[in-house]
Coordinates of C-alpha atoms and ligand atoms in Angstrom, one line a residue:
Chain A
M1 CA 95.6 145.0 176.1
K2 CA 92.5 142.8 175.9
Y3 CA 89.8 143.1 173.2
A4 CA 86.4 141.5 172.4
F5 CA 87.2 140.1 168.9
F6 CA 84.6 140.3 166.1
P7 CA 86.1 138.1 163.3
G8 CA 83.2 138.4 160.9
C9 CA 81.9 135.6 158.7
V10 CA 84.7 135.8 156.1
L11 CA 87.5 135.1 158.6
H12 CA 85.8 131.9 159.5
A13 CA 85.3 131.0 155.9
A14 CA 87.2 132.0 152.7
A15 CA 89.7 134.1 154.6
K16 CA 90.7 131.6 157.4
E17 CA 94.3 132.6 156.7
A18 CA 93.5 136.2 157.9
L19 CA 92.0 134.7 161.1
S20 CA 95.1 132.7 161.9
S21 CA 97.4 135.6 161.0
T22 CA 95.4 138.1 163.0
L23 CA 95.5 135.9 166.1
A24 CA 99.2 135.1 165.7
V25 CA 100.2 138.7 165.2
A26 CA 98.1 139.8 168.2
E27 CA 99.8 137.2 170.3
K28 CA 103.3 138.4 169.2
L29 CA 102.4 141.9 170.1
G30 CA 100.9 141.0 173.5
M31 CA 97.3 141.7 172.7
E32 CA 94.7 139.3 173.8
L33 CA 91.7 138.8 171.4
V34 CA 88.7 137.0 172.9
E35 CA 86.1 136.0 170.3
I36 CA 82.7 137.4 171.2
P37 CA 80.6 134.4 172.1
G38 CA 77.5 134.1 169.8
W39 CA 78.4 137.0 167.5
S40 CA 76.4 137.1 164.3
C41 CA 76.9 138.5 160.7
C42 CA 77.2 142.3 160.7
G43 CA 74.8 142.5 157.7
A44 CA 77.8 142.9 155.4
S45 CA 76.4 146.2 153.9
H46 CA 73.6 144.2 152.3
V47 CA 71.0 143.3 155.0
Q48 CA 69.9 146.9 155.3
D49 CA 68.7 146.8 151.7
V50 CA 66.0 144.2 152.6
D51 CA 65.5 144.6 156.3
P52 CA 67.2 147.7 157.9
E53 CA 65.8 147.0 161.3
A54 CA 67.2 143.5 161.4
A55 CA 70.7 144.9 160.5
L56 CA 70.5 147.4 163.3
V57 CA 69.2 145.0 165.9
A58 CA 71.7 142.3 165.0
N59 CA 74.5 144.7 165.6
A60 CA 73.0 146.1 168.7
R61 CA 73.1 142.5 169.9
N62 CA 76.7 142.1 168.8
L63 CA 77.7 145.2 170.7
A64 CA 75.7 144.3 173.8
L65 CA 77.5 140.9 173.8
A66 CA 80.8 142.6 173.8
E67 CA 79.8 145.1 176.5
N68 CA 79.0 142.1 178.7
M69 CA 82.6 141.1 178.3
G70 CA 83.6 144.6 179.5
L71 CA 86.0 145.0 176.6
P72 CA 86.4 147.3 173.5
V73 CA 85.6 145.6 170.2
V74 CA 88.3 144.9 167.5
T75 CA 87.6 143.6 164.1
A76 CA 89.9 142.8 161.2
C77 CA 87.3 143.4 158.5
S78 CA 86.7 146.9 157.1
T79 CA 83.0 146.2 156.3
C80 CA 82.4 144.7 159.7
A81 CA 84.1 147.7 161.3
L82 CA 81.9 150.1 159.3
M83 CA 78.7 148.2 160.0
L84 CA 79.4 148.0 163.7
R85 CA 80.5 151.6 164.1
Q86 CA 77.6 152.8 161.9
A87 CA 75.1 150.8 164.1
R88 CA 76.7 152.1 167.3
A89 CA 76.4 155.7 166.0
T90 CA 72.8 155.2 165.0
L91 CA 72.0 153.6 168.4
L92 CA 73.6 156.4 170.3
A93 CA 71.9 159.0 168.2
G94 CA 68.5 157.8 169.3
A95 CA 67.7 154.3 168.1
M96 CA 68.9 152.8 171.4
G97 CA 65.5 152.8 173.0
R98 CA 63.7 150.7 170.4
A99 CA 66.7 148.4 170.0
N100 CA 67.0 147.8 173.7
A101 CA 63.2 147.1 173.9
R102 CA 64.0 144.1 171.6
L103 CA 67.2 143.1 173.4
A104 CA 65.4 143.1 176.7
E105 CA 63.5 140.1 175.6
I106 CA 66.7 138.1 175.6
G107 CA 68.3 139.7 178.7
L108 CA 70.7 142.0 176.8
R109 CA 71.2 145.7 176.8
F110 CA 73.2 148.1 174.6
T111 CA 74.8 151.0 176.4
G112 CA 77.5 152.2 174.1
A113 CA 80.2 151.2 176.5
S114 CA 82.4 149.3 174.0
E115 CA 84.2 151.3 171.3
V116 CA 84.8 149.5 168.0
V117 CA 88.2 149.7 166.4
H118 CA 89.9 148.2 163.3
F119 CA 92.9 145.9 163.8
L120 CA 94.7 148.2 161.3
W121 CA 94.4 151.1 163.7
L122 CA 96.0 149.1 166.6
L123 CA 98.9 148.0 164.3
A124 CA 99.4 151.6 163.1
D125 CA 99.3 153.1 166.5
A126 CA 101.8 150.6 167.9
S127 CA 104.1 150.5 164.8
E128 CA 107.0 152.3 166.6
Q129 CA 106.9 149.7 169.3
W130 CA 106.6 146.5 167.2
T131 CA 109.0 147.6 164.5
R132 CA 111.7 146.8 167.0
K133 CA 110.5 143.2 167.1
V134 CA 110.9 142.7 163.3
E135 CA 112.8 139.5 162.7
R136 CA 112.7 139.5 159.0
P137 CA 112.9 143.0 157.6
L138 CA 111.3 143.0 154.1
D139 CA 113.9 145.3 152.7
H140 CA 113.4 144.5 149.1
L141 CA 109.6 144.2 149.1
R142 CA 107.7 146.9 147.1
V143 CA 104.1 147.0 148.4
A144 CA 101.1 148.8 146.9
P145 CA 98.7 149.7 149.7
F146 CA 95.0 149.3 148.8
Y147 CA 92.9 150.7 151.7
G148 CA 89.4 149.5 150.7
C149 CA 86.5 151.9 150.8
H150 CA 85.1 151.0 154.2
T151 CA 88.5 151.3 155.9
V152 CA 88.3 155.1 155.6
R153 CA 84.8 156.1 154.3
P154 CA 82.6 157.6 155.5
P155 CA 84.9 159.6 157.7
E156 CA 82.2 160.6 160.1
I157 CA 81.9 157.0 161.0
M158 CA 85.4 155.6 160.5
G159 CA 87.4 158.8 161.2
Y160 CA 90.7 157.2 162.4
E161 CA 92.7 159.2 159.9
S162 CA 92.2 161.5 156.9
H163 CA 90.1 159.8 154.3
L164 CA 91.7 162.0 151.7
N165 CA 95.3 161.0 152.4
P166 CA 95.4 158.1 154.9
Q167 CA 98.9 156.9 155.9
S168 CA 98.4 154.0 158.3
L169 CA 99.2 151.3 155.7
E170 CA 102.3 153.2 154.5
R171 CA 103.5 153.6 158.1
I172 CA 103.0 149.8 158.7
I173 CA 104.7 148.9 155.4
R174 CA 107.8 151.0 156.4
A175 CA 107.7 149.5 159.9
C176 CA 108.1 146.1 158.3
G177 CA 111.1 147.4 156.4
A178 CA 109.3 147.4 153.0
T179 CA 108.7 150.2 150.6
P180 CA 105.2 151.6 149.8
V181 CA 104.4 152.0 146.1
A182 CA 101.5 154.4 145.3
I183 CA 98.9 153.4 142.7
P184 CA 96.0 155.5 141.6
E185 CA 93.6 152.9 143.0
R186 CA 94.9 153.2 146.5
L187 CA 91.6 154.6 147.8
R188 CA 89.3 153.2 145.2
C189 CA 86.8 150.3 145.2
C190 CA 87.7 146.7 144.6
G191 CA 84.1 146.0 143.4
F192 CA 83.4 143.2 145.9
H193 CA 80.0 144.4 147.2
A194 CA 78.6 144.5 143.7
V195 CA 80.3 141.5 142.2
F196 CA 76.9 139.9 141.3
P197 CA 74.6 142.8 140.3
A198 CA 77.4 144.8 138.6
E199 CA 79.8 142.0 137.7
H200 CA 81.6 143.6 134.8
T201 CA 82.1 146.8 136.7
A202 CA 83.6 144.8 139.7
M203 CA 85.9 142.9 137.4
R204 CA 87.2 146.0 135.7
M205 CA 87.8 147.7 139.1
T206 CA 89.8 144.6 140.2
A207 CA 91.8 144.5 136.9
S208 CA 92.6 148.1 137.2
A209 CA 94.1 147.9 140.7
V210 CA 96.1 144.8 139.8
T211 CA 97.3 146.2 136.5
S212 CA 98.4 149.5 138.2
A213 CA 100.3 147.6 140.8
A214 CA 102.1 145.5 138.2
R215 CA 102.9 148.6 136.1
A216 CA 104.2 150.5 139.2
G217 CA 106.6 147.6 139.8
A218 CA 104.9 146.5 143.1
D219 CA 105.7 143.0 144.2
C220 CA 102.3 142.7 145.9
L221 CA 99.1 144.5 146.8
L222 CA 98.3 144.9 150.5
T223 CA 94.8 145.3 152.0
P224 CA 93.5 145.5 155.6
C225 CA 90.1 144.2 154.4
P226 CA 89.4 140.5 153.8
L227 CA 86.6 141.3 151.4
C228 CA 89.0 143.4 149.2
H229 CA 91.4 140.5 149.5
M230 CA 88.7 138.1 148.2
Q231 CA 87.9 140.3 145.3
L232 CA 91.5 141.2 144.4
D233 CA 92.9 137.6 144.9
M234 CA 90.1 135.1 144.3
Y235 CA 88.6 137.0 141.3
Q236 CA 91.9 138.1 139.9
P237 CA 92.1 135.4 137.2
D238 CA 88.6 136.3 136.0
A239 CA 89.4 140.0 136.1
L240 CA 92.7 139.7 134.3
S241 CA 91.3 137.4 131.6
A242 CA 88.8 140.1 130.8
A243 CA 91.7 142.6 130.8
C244 CA 93.7 140.5 128.3
G245 CA 96.5 138.8 130.1
E246 CA 98.1 141.4 132.4
T247 CA 100.6 140.1 134.9
P248 CA 99.1 138.6 138.1
V249 CA 100.0 140.3 141.3
P250 CA 99.8 138.5 144.7
V251 CA 97.7 140.2 147.4
L252 CA 98.6 140.1 151.0
H253 CA 96.3 140.6 154.0
L254 CA 97.7 143.3 156.2
V255 CA 98.3 140.8 159.0
Q256 CA 100.3 138.6 156.7
L257 CA 102.8 141.4 155.9
V258 CA 103.2 142.2 159.5
G259 CA 103.3 138.5 160.4
Q260 CA 106.0 137.9 157.8
A261 CA 108.1 140.7 159.2
L262 CA 107.6 139.4 162.8
G263 CA 108.8 136.0 161.8
L264 CA 105.5 134.0 161.6
T265 CA 105.6 130.8 159.6
A266 CA 104.0 130.6 156.1
K267 CA 101.8 127.8 157.5
T268 CA 100.5 129.9 160.4
M269 CA 99.7 132.7 157.9
G270 CA 98.0 130.3 155.5
L271 CA 100.2 131.6 152.6
G272 CA 99.4 128.5 150.6
R273 CA 95.7 129.5 150.5
H274 CA 96.1 132.4 148.0
I275 CA 94.9 132.1 144.4
V276 CA 97.9 134.2 143.3
D277 CA 100.8 132.7 145.3
A278 CA 102.5 135.3 147.4
R279 CA 105.3 133.1 148.6
P280 CA 107.8 133.7 145.7
V281 CA 107.8 137.4 146.2
L282 CA 108.2 137.1 150.0
K283 CA 111.0 134.6 149.5
A284 CA 112.8 136.9 147.1
A285 CA 112.3 139.9 149.5
A286 CA 113.5 138.3 152.7
G287 CA 115.5 135.2 151.6
S288 CA 113.1 132.8 153.2
C289 CA 109.4 132.6 154.2
G290 CA 109.5 130.4 157.2
Chain B
M1 CA 105.6 179.3 154.0
D2 CA 105.4 182.4 151.7
T3 CA 104.1 180.9 148.5
L4 CA 101.2 178.6 147.5
T5 CA 101.7 176.5 144.4
F6 CA 98.8 175.3 142.4
L7 CA 98.9 172.9 139.4
I8 CA 95.7 173.5 137.5
D9 CA 94.3 171.3 134.8
R10 CA 93.5 173.5 131.8
F11 CA 91.4 172.8 128.7
D12 CA 90.6 175.2 126.0
G13 CA 88.2 173.1 124.0
T14 CA 91.0 171.4 122.0
D15 CA 94.2 171.1 124.1
S16 CA 94.7 170.0 127.7
W17 CA 97.7 170.9 129.8
R18 CA 98.6 171.4 133.5
Q19 CA 99.6 174.9 134.4
R20 CA 101.6 176.0 137.5
Y21 CA 100.7 179.1 139.4
E22 CA 102.3 180.6 142.5
I23 CA 100.5 183.1 144.7
P24 CA 101.5 184.6 148.1
Y25 CA 100.4 182.6 151.0
K26 CA 98.0 184.2 153.5
P27 CA 96.4 182.3 156.4
G28 CA 92.7 181.7 156.1
M29 CA 92.3 181.6 152.4
T30 CA 89.7 179.5 150.7
V31 CA 90.4 177.5 147.5
L32 CA 88.0 179.9 145.7
A33 CA 89.9 183.0 147.0
C34 CA 93.1 181.5 145.5
L35 CA 91.4 180.8 142.1
I36 CA 90.0 184.4 142.1
H37 CA 93.5 185.7 142.9
I38 CA 95.0 183.7 140.0
K39 CA 92.3 184.9 137.6
E40 CA 92.5 188.6 138.7
R41 CA 96.2 189.0 139.1
L42 CA 98.0 186.3 137.1
D43 CA 95.9 184.8 134.3
P44 CA 92.5 186.1 133.2
T45 CA 92.1 183.1 130.8
L46 CA 91.6 180.7 133.7
N47 CA 87.9 179.6 133.7
F48 CA 86.0 178.3 136.7
T49 CA 82.4 178.9 138.0
A50 CA 81.4 180.3 141.4
S51 CA 78.6 182.6 142.6
C52 CA 77.4 182.7 146.2
R53 CA 80.7 182.1 148.0
S54 CA 78.6 180.7 150.8
A55 CA 78.2 177.0 150.0
I56 CA 74.7 177.5 148.7
C57 CA 74.7 177.7 144.9
G58 CA 76.8 174.6 144.3
A59 CA 78.7 176.3 141.4
C60 CA 82.2 176.1 142.7
A61 CA 82.9 172.4 143.1
V62 CA 86.3 171.3 141.9
R63 CA 88.7 168.5 142.7
V64 CA 91.8 169.1 144.7
N65 CA 94.3 166.3 144.5
G66 CA 91.6 164.1 143.0
H67 CA 88.9 164.8 145.6
A68 CA 85.7 166.9 145.0
L69 CA 85.1 169.8 147.3
L70 CA 83.4 173.2 147.3
A71 CA 86.1 175.7 146.6
C72 CA 84.3 178.5 148.5
D73 CA 83.9 176.3 151.6
T74 CA 87.3 174.8 151.9
M75 CA 90.2 176.4 153.7
V76 CA 93.6 175.9 152.0
D77 CA 95.2 175.6 155.5
N78 CA 93.1 172.4 156.1
L79 CA 94.3 171.0 152.8
L80 CA 98.0 171.7 153.6
R81 CA 97.5 169.9 156.9
I82 CA 96.4 166.8 155.0
W83 CA 98.8 166.8 152.1
G84 CA 101.8 168.8 153.4
E85 CA 103.1 172.0 151.8
G86 CA 103.7 170.8 148.2
A87 CA 101.7 171.9 145.2
L88 CA 97.9 171.4 145.3
G89 CA 96.5 169.9 142.1
V90 CA 93.2 171.4 141.0
S91 CA 91.1 169.8 138.3
P92 CA 87.5 169.8 137.2
L93 CA 85.0 167.5 138.8
G94 CA 85.3 163.8 137.8
N95 CA 82.6 161.9 135.9
A96 CA 81.6 165.1 134.1
R97 CA 82.2 166.5 130.6
V98 CA 84.7 169.4 130.8
V99 CA 83.7 172.5 128.9
S100 CA 86.7 174.7 129.7
D101 CA 89.4 174.5 132.4
L102 CA 87.5 173.8 135.7
V103 CA 84.0 174.3 134.2
V104 CA 81.9 171.2 133.6
A105 CA 78.7 170.7 131.6
W106 CA 75.4 170.3 133.4
E107 CA 73.0 169.9 130.5
E108 CA 73.3 166.1 130.3
K109 CA 73.2 165.7 134.0
V110 CA 70.0 167.7 134.2
E111 CA 68.5 165.5 131.4
R112 CA 69.5 162.5 133.5
L113 CA 67.9 164.0 136.6
R114 CA 64.6 164.0 134.8
L115 CA 64.7 160.1 134.9
A116 CA 64.0 160.4 138.6
R117 CA 60.6 161.9 137.7
P118 CA 61.3 164.8 140.1
G119 CA 58.2 166.6 141.2
L120 CA 55.5 165.9 143.7
D121 CA 52.2 164.3 142.6
A122 CA 50.2 165.0 145.7
K123 CA 47.6 162.7 147.3
P124 CA 44.0 163.4 146.4
E125 CA 43.2 164.8 149.8
F126 CA 45.3 167.8 149.1
S127 CA 44.0 170.7 147.0
A128 CA 44.8 174.3 146.1
Q129 CA 42.3 175.3 148.8
K130 CA 43.3 173.0 151.6
G131 CA 47.0 173.2 150.8
C132 CA 49.5 170.3 151.0
R133 CA 50.7 170.4 154.6
Q134 CA 52.7 167.6 156.3
A135 CA 53.7 166.9 159.9
P136 CA 57.1 168.2 161.0
A137 CA 58.4 164.6 161.5
D138 CA 57.3 163.7 157.9
M139 CA 59.1 166.8 156.6
Q140 CA 62.2 165.9 158.6
A141 CA 62.3 162.5 156.9
I142 CA 63.2 164.2 153.6
A143 CA 64.7 167.4 154.9
R144 CA 68.3 166.2 154.3
Q145 CA 67.6 165.3 150.7
W146 CA 66.1 168.7 150.1
D147 CA 69.5 170.3 151.0
C148 CA 71.0 169.2 147.7
I149 CA 72.6 172.1 146.0
L150 CA 73.4 170.2 142.7
C151 CA 77.1 170.8 143.0
G152 CA 78.1 167.4 141.5
S153 CA 80.6 166.5 144.3
C154 CA 78.8 163.2 145.0
A155 CA 79.3 162.1 141.4
S156 CA 82.9 163.1 141.0
E157 CA 84.5 160.1 142.6
C158 CA 81.6 157.7 142.4
N159 CA 83.4 154.4 141.6
K160 CA 80.4 152.9 139.7
L161 CA 79.9 156.0 137.5
T162 CA 83.6 156.1 136.7
D163 CA 83.4 152.6 135.3
S164 CA 80.2 153.2 133.3
E165 CA 77.5 155.8 133.3
K166 CA 75.4 153.7 130.9
D167 CA 73.8 151.6 133.7
F168 CA 74.0 154.0 136.6
L169 CA 73.2 157.5 137.5
E170 CA 74.8 160.4 139.5
P171 CA 74.2 159.8 143.2
F172 CA 72.3 163.1 143.6
I173 CA 69.8 161.7 141.1
F174 CA 69.0 158.9 143.5
T175 CA 68.7 161.4 146.3
H176 CA 66.2 163.4 144.2
A177 CA 64.2 160.3 143.6
A178 CA 64.3 159.4 147.3
R179 CA 63.0 162.8 148.4
Y180 CA 59.9 162.3 146.4
A181 CA 59.6 158.6 147.2
G182 CA 59.9 159.4 150.9
D183 CA 57.5 162.4 150.9
S184 CA 54.4 161.6 153.0
R185 CA 52.3 163.8 150.6
S186 CA 53.1 161.8 147.5
A187 CA 50.4 159.9 145.8
V188 CA 52.9 157.9 143.8
P189 CA 56.1 157.2 145.8
M190 CA 56.9 154.1 143.9
R191 CA 57.0 156.0 140.6
H192 CA 60.4 157.3 141.6
V193 CA 61.7 154.0 143.0
E194 CA 60.6 152.1 139.9
A195 CA 62.3 154.7 137.7
M196 CA 65.5 154.2 139.7
L197 CA 65.2 150.4 139.5
E198 CA 65.5 150.8 135.7
H199 CA 68.6 152.8 136.0
G200 CA 71.0 150.9 138.3
L201 CA 69.4 151.0 141.8
W202 CA 71.1 147.7 142.6
K203 CA 74.4 148.5 140.9
C204 CA 75.8 150.9 143.5
V205 CA 79.2 149.4 144.6
H206 CA 78.9 150.7 148.2
C207 CA 82.2 152.7 147.8
M208 CA 80.8 155.5 150.1
E209 CA 82.3 158.3 148.0
C210 CA 79.0 160.1 147.6
V211 CA 78.3 160.0 151.3
T212 CA 81.8 161.2 152.0
K213 CA 82.0 164.0 149.4
C214 CA 78.6 165.7 149.8
P215 CA 79.3 169.1 151.3
K216 CA 75.8 169.2 152.7
H217 CA 76.1 165.8 154.5
I218 CA 73.4 164.2 152.4
R219 CA 73.9 160.5 152.1
P220 CA 73.0 159.3 148.6
G221 CA 74.2 155.8 149.4
E222 CA 71.6 155.6 152.2
D223 CA 68.9 156.9 149.8
I224 CA 69.8 154.1 147.5
A225 CA 69.5 151.6 150.3
A226 CA 66.1 153.1 151.4
M227 CA 64.7 152.8 147.9
R228 CA 66.0 149.3 147.5
H229 CA 64.1 148.4 150.7
M230 CA 61.0 150.1 149.3
A231 CA 61.4 148.2 146.1
V232 CA 61.7 144.8 147.8
E233 CA 58.7 145.6 150.1
A234 CA 56.7 146.3 147.0
G235 CA 57.6 142.9 145.5
H236 CA 60.5 143.8 143.3
T237 CA 62.5 140.9 144.6
D238 CA 63.9 139.4 141.4
G239 CA 67.4 139.9 140.1
P240 CA 70.9 139.3 141.6
G241 CA 70.9 142.5 143.7
P242 CA 67.8 141.7 145.9
R243 CA 68.5 138.0 145.9
H244 CA 72.1 138.6 147.1
A245 CA 70.9 140.9 149.9
E246 CA 68.1 138.5 150.9
A247 CA 70.6 135.6 151.1
F248 CA 72.5 137.5 153.8
R249 CA 69.2 138.2 155.6
T250 CA 68.2 134.5 155.4
D251 CA 71.5 133.4 156.8
L252 CA 71.3 135.9 159.6
G253 CA 68.0 134.4 160.8
A254 CA 68.9 130.8 160.0
T255 CA 72.3 130.4 161.7
G256 CA 73.6 133.9 162.3
R257 CA 76.4 133.5 159.9
L258 CA 76.9 133.7 156.1
N259 CA 76.8 130.4 154.2
E260 CA 79.3 131.3 151.5
V261 CA 78.6 128.1 149.5
K262 CA 74.9 128.8 149.1
L263 CA 75.5 132.5 148.3
V264 CA 76.1 132.1 144.6
P265 CA 73.2 129.7 143.8
R266 CA 70.9 131.9 145.9
T267 CA 72.0 135.0 144.1
E268 CA 72.3 133.7 140.5
G269 CA 70.5 130.4 140.5
L270 CA 71.8 126.8 140.6
V271 CA 72.6 126.6 136.8
S272 CA 74.8 129.7 136.8
A273 CA 76.5 128.5 140.0
A274 CA 77.2 125.1 138.4
T275 CA 78.4 126.4 135.0
K276 CA 79.6 130.0 134.9
H277 CA 81.1 129.9 138.4
L278 CA 82.7 126.4 138.0
P279 CA 86.3 127.6 137.2
F280 CA 86.0 129.9 140.3
T281 CA 84.8 127.1 142.5
L282 CA 87.5 124.7 141.2
R283 CA 90.1 127.3 141.9
M284 CA 88.8 127.6 145.5
F285 CA 89.1 123.9 146.0
A286 CA 92.5 123.7 144.4
K287 CA 94.0 126.3 146.8
G288 CA 92.2 125.0 149.8
K289 CA 90.2 128.2 150.2
L290 CA 87.3 125.9 150.5
G291 CA 87.4 122.2 151.5
V292 CA 85.3 119.8 149.3
V293 CA 83.8 118.1 152.3
E294 CA 83.1 121.5 154.0
A295 CA 81.5 122.8 150.8
A296 CA 79.3 119.7 150.5
R297 CA 78.2 120.1 154.1
L298 CA 77.5 123.8 153.7
F299 CA 75.5 123.1 150.5
M300 CA 73.5 120.2 151.9
A301 CA 73.1 121.6 155.4
D302 CA 74.3 124.8 156.9
N303 CA 76.7 126.4 159.3
P304 CA 76.2 125.3 162.9
P305 CA 74.0 128.0 164.5
V306 CA 75.7 130.6 166.7
E307 CA 75.5 130.4 170.4
N308 CA 72.0 131.5 171.5
I309 CA 70.5 131.5 168.0
D310 CA 67.0 131.5 169.5
G311 CA 67.8 134.8 171.1
L312 CA 69.1 136.2 167.8
R313 CA 66.0 135.0 165.9
K314 CA 63.8 136.5 168.6
V315 CA 65.3 140.0 168.3
L316 CA 65.2 140.0 164.4
A317 CA 61.9 141.2 162.9
A318 CA 59.2 138.9 164.1
E319 CA 57.2 138.9 160.9
R320 CA 60.1 137.3 158.9
S321 CA 60.8 133.7 159.6
P322 CA 64.1 132.1 158.7
S323 CA 64.0 129.9 155.6
Ligands
LIG401 S1 80.3 179.6 145.2 FE1 78.3 178.9 145.6 S2 78.6 177.0 146.6 FE2 80.6 177.8 146.4

């Protein structure tokens, strides 16, 4: 299956390891991801606060570019997925005319032909197939799934699975041979989008997820959102210092867990790029980490 | 399945405990029907509130397995489909003071609601004689917000409120402010926006719980965004919230992509970026999250523009030029 790939800004910046892992996992599974030429920032759930029309039109343009490729869109970032799906719903509900009037100036047109899906959903849907390709079952790895708000909410826009009790991450964790560990923060917020205006709140949210994972005996946290990953990993030392020296917990991108099970190398997955090193727990779980 | 099991959080003013109740299963029962069955047949001491049984009065909101819902408007069969046939946990709304069992206090929430300055101060062209009419489209712009039934579901799982209610308000309060701020008849729309600016308008964490949990499909998160936009348009552009959002908008028009190196100084100022955030930055360099050369390039210059940047700039609002 071929997809128009919307990486989002972060996969080309602080989460380059998620980009290389996504591309390598897709290749292993026989999916072809073609980056949308000229894609722009999705607005990151911020632009609408200062210029809602710009946020809408930028995403109308992103979607029109993908439609020109004749492919459905896949993204590996939950906020990008929400922004693109929200814009698509708004456009189809009546904003299409005015957006297309703008797009016509540059020879583009949004029709709604391309659906937008999260890479998580593709992995979950195909888990029964790719579980047979697992080269390194992660038998001893205890993984605390952290969905990230925009992965499941609001359900009218995201809607892949129940927002009250999603199971896609658990299914994938089991398909990798690992064991899911439930923490109370499984469906809660990491704080990322308010890390500047509500810094203390964001840090306490981060500390709370990390602390719960440590107390539940999880070897690592797992998230399908690179923004949650930034918050939970990059800000973890700050969050934990405020929480008085709790145990650090490594945070894996979803694609790294799957990549690890499918036998990708640590280098391909950029495992050296994490603030809290995930390699020791992966090594302990599987004997080697490539 | 013959039996439904509920684990209900009880509170008698002093002690808290979790009590197990089993009732015969019948298809098509609402959560409220189950609570009424328990109270009438098993335990008259169980307290909860409900009145209309039609999703209108807002009295019956409770949490099931940690999620707010209207008991009268929720079929148990749907919940069993989501969580399987085990016991359902019922507890009072979150982010609220519990009075007794499933009953929460509203006095303080109503006091906080006053902060939105709810009430319409009509434009001078309106009068008791001429009335205060508005066009259907203008009414539609705030019709959704008027559907609020004050059930408290939007606040129950609000992640910001759970962390602290000192610098934030219940999402429905923002919705109430927005319905006056967005009313075409109002003489003082900014009165409500400015009141919300003082009470955490920029502190929403975008968790989408309010949008998700509102049984009336109101979207308090969007009301917050709309009032932020009104605030910025009216010149309230200072502070990390507006500066952060503006940085994303600037990058969108400049190169099409976020410049992560300039984001912190643009949001918090150069001094803070160079001092408070120094350990963070060094950590990023040490782990190769960010290359030193790359960072210097992004700081001095910018990302290379996306393919067809001129087209992107053209379709973004004409009146704003990239900085
Ligand atoms: S009883 Fe009135 S809303 Fe449920």
